[in-house]
Protein backbone atom coordinates (compact mmCIF):
# COMPACT_ATOMS: atom_id res chain seq x y z
CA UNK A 1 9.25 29.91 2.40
CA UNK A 2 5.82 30.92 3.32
CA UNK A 3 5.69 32.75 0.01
CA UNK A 4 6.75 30.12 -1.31
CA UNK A 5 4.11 28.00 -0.20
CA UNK A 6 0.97 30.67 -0.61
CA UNK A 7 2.45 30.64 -4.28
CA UNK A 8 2.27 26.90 -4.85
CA UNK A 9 -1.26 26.95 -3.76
CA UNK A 10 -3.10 29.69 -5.18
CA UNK A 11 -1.51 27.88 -8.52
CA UNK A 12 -3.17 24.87 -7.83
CA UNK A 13 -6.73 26.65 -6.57
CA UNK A 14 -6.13 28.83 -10.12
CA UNK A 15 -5.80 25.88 -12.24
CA UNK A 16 -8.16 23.44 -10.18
CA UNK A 17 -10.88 22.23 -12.98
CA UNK A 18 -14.66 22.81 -11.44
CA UNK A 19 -16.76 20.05 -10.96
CA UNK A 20 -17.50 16.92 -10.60
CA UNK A 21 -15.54 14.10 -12.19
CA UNK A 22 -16.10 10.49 -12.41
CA UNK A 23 -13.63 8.56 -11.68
CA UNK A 24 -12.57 6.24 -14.37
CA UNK A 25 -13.79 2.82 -14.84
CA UNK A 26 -11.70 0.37 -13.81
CA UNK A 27 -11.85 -3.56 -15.04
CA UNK A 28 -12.13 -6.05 -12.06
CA UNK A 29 -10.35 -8.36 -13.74
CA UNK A 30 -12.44 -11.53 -11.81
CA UNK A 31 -13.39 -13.67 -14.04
CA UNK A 32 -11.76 -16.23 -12.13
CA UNK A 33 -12.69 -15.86 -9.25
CA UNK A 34 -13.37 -18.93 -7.17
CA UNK A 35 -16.81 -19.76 -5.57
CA UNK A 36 -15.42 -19.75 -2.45
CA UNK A 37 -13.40 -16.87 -1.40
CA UNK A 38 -12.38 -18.10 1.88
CA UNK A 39 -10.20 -21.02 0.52
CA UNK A 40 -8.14 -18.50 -1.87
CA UNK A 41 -7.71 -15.88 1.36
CA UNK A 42 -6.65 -18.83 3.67
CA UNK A 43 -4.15 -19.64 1.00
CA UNK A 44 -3.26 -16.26 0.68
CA UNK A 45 -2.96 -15.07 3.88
CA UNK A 46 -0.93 -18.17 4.81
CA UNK A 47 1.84 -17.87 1.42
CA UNK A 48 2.52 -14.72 3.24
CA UNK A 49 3.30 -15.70 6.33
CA UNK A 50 -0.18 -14.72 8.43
CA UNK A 51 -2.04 -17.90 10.38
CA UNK A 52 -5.50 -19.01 10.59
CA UNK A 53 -7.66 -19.55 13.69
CA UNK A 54 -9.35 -22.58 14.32
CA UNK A 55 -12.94 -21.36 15.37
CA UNK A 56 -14.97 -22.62 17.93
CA UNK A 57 -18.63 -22.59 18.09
CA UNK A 58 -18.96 -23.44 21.67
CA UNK A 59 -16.43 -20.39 22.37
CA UNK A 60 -15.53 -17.99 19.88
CA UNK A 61 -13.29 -15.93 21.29
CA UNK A 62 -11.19 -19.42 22.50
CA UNK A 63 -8.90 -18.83 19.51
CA UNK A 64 -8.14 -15.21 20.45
CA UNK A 65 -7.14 -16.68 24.14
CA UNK A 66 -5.19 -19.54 23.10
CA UNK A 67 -2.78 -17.33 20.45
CA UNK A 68 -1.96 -14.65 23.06
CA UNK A 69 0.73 -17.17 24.63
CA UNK A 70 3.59 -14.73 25.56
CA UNK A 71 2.85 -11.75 28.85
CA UNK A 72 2.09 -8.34 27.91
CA UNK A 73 -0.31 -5.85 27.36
CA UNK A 74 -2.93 -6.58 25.32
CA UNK A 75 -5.02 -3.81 23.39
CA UNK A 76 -8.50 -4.75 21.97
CA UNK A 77 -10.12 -2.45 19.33
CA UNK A 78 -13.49 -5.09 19.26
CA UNK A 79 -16.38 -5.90 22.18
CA UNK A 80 -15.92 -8.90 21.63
CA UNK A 81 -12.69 -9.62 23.53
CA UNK A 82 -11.81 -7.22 26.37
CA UNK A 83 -8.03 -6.10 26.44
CA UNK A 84 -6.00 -5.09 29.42
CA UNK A 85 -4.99 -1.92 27.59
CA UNK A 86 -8.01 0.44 27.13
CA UNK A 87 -7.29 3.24 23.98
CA UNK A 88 -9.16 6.33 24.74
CA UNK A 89 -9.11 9.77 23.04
CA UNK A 90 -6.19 10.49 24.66
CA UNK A 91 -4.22 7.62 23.82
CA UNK A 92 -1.13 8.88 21.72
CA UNK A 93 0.61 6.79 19.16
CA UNK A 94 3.62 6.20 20.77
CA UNK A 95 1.51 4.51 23.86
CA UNK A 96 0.67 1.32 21.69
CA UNK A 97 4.62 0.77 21.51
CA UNK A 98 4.43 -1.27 24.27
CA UNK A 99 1.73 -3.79 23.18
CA UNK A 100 2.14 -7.30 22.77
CA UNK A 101 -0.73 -8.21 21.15
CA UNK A 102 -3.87 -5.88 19.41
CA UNK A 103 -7.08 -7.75 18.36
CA UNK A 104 -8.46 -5.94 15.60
CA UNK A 105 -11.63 -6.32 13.28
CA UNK A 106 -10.57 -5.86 9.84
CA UNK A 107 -12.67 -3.35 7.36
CA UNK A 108 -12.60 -6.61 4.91
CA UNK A 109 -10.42 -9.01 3.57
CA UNK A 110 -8.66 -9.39 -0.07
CA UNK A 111 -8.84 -12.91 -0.98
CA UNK A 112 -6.08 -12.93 -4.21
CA UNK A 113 -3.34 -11.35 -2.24
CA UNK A 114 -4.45 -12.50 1.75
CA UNK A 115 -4.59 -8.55 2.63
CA UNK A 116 -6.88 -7.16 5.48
CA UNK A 117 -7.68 -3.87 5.10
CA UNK A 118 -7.92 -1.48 8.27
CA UNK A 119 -9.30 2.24 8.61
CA UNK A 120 -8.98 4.70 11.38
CA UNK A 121 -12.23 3.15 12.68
CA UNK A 122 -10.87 -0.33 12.82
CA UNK A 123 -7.28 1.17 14.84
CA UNK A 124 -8.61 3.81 16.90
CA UNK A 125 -4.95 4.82 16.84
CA UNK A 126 -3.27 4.31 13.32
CA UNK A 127 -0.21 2.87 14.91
CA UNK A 128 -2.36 -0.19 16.36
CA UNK A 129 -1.85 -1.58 13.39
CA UNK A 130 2.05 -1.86 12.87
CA UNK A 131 3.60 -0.75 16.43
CA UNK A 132 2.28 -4.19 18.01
CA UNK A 133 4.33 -7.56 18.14
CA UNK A 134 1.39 -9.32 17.27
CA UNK A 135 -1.96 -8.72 15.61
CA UNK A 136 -5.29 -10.90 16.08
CA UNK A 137 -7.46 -10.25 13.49
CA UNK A 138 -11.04 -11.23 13.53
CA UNK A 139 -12.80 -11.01 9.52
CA UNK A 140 -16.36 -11.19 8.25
CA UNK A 141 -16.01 -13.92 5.42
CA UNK A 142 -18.75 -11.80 3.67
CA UNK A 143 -16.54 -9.37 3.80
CA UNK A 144 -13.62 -10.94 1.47
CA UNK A 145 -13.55 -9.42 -2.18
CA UNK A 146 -11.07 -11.08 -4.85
CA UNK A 147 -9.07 -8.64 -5.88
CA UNK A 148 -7.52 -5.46 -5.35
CA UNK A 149 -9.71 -4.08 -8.06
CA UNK A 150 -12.84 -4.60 -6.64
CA UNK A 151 -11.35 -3.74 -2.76
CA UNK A 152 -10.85 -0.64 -4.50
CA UNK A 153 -14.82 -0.22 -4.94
CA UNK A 154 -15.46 -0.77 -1.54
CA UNK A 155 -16.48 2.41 0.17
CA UNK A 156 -13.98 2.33 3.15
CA UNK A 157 -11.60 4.46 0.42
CA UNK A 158 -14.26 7.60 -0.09
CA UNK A 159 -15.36 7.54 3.84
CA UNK A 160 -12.17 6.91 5.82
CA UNK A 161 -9.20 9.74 6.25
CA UNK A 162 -7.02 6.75 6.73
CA UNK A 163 -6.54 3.15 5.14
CA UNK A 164 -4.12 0.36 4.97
CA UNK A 165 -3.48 -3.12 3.65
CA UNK A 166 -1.77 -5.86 5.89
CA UNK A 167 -0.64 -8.93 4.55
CA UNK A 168 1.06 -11.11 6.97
CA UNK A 169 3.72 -10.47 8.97
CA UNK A 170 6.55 -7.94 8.52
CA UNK A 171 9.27 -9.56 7.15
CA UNK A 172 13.19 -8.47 5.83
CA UNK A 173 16.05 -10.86 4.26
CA UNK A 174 19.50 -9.90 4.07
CA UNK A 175 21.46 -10.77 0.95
CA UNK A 176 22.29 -14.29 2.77
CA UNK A 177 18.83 -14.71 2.64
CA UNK A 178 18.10 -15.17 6.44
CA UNK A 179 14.57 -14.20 6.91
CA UNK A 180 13.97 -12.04 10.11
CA UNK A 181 9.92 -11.37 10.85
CA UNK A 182 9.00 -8.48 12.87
CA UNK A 183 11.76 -6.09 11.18
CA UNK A 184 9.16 -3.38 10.25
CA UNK A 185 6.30 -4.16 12.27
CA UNK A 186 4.28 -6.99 13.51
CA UNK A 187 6.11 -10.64 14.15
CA UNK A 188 2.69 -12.56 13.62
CA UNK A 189 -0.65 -12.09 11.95
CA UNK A 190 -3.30 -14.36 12.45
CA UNK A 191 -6.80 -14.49 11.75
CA UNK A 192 -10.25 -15.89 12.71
CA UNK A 193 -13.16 -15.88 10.53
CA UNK A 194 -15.97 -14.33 12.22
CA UNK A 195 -19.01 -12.85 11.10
């Protein structure tokens, strides 16, 4: 197999084109989008089944408190909001299994579709993201593009080793159509705009 292998890859280091390469140009396709790109991600995010903090200017990490309502451990990836879980360099992926709730900062937000996009940088651990029963997301409004075309411009995609899109909560139906959330991942989503 290891010949196998070595073969494989000297092909593609044989036939590799030298260079650099542009990548193509892509249309962004936002003509329509609205003035306000909070309104369209609320709506967004909400069609697919994620929640939206209330803020509080007094407080602002009130609306993280008040949606962690069920015991467990909680696991914060901000400084804003201190977790009873710390993540160190140690921490494997399996060790976020038990986590009720991870409060996250997203990378930025996708306003047409409600998606938050998260890097290594934003998880510490990649499983922080899915191996949770619920996420708390906090999102810089100036950080919410309009579509998936111009998310793909953002930089997080030529600097991180590892990205993802969440949009809501996981969800499955069987073919009697009861909806069960949590199936694949995380029961709830929610998310507070903060700069």
């Amino acid at each position: 197999m290891s010949g196998s292998r070595d073969a494989i890859l000297g092909a593609i280091r044989n036939n590799h084109i030298q260079g650099e390469h542009p990548r193509p140009a892509v249309p962004l396709f936002d003509q329509a989008a609205p003035a306000d790109l909070k309104v369209l991600f609320q709506k967004s995010l909400e069609r697919m089944g994620g929640k939206m903090l209330i803020p509080d200017a007094a407080d602002p990490m009130a609306p993280v408190r008040q949606a962690i309502v069920k015991p467990g451990p909680v696991v914060s990836c901000v400084p804003e909001f201190e977790g009873d879980m710390k993540i160190t360099p140690q921490t494997k992926p399996t060790d976020i299994a038990p986590v009720e709730y991870a409060v996250l900062r997203a990378a930025f937000g996708v306003a047409e579709t409600g998606s938050l996009c998260f890097t290594e940088k934003q998880l510490h651990v990649n499983t922080t993201g899915f191996l949770p029963q619920h996420l708390i997301v906090l999102l810089d409004p100036a950080q919410i593009v309009y579509n998936l075309h111009n998310a793909y411009q953002r930089p997080e995609w030529l600097q991180a080793h590892y990205a993802v899109f969440q949009s809501g909560p996981s969800a499955t139906a069987d073919i009697e159509g009861v909806l069960v959330h949590g199936a694949q991942g995380v029961r709830s989503l929610s998310v507070l705009f903060q700069a």
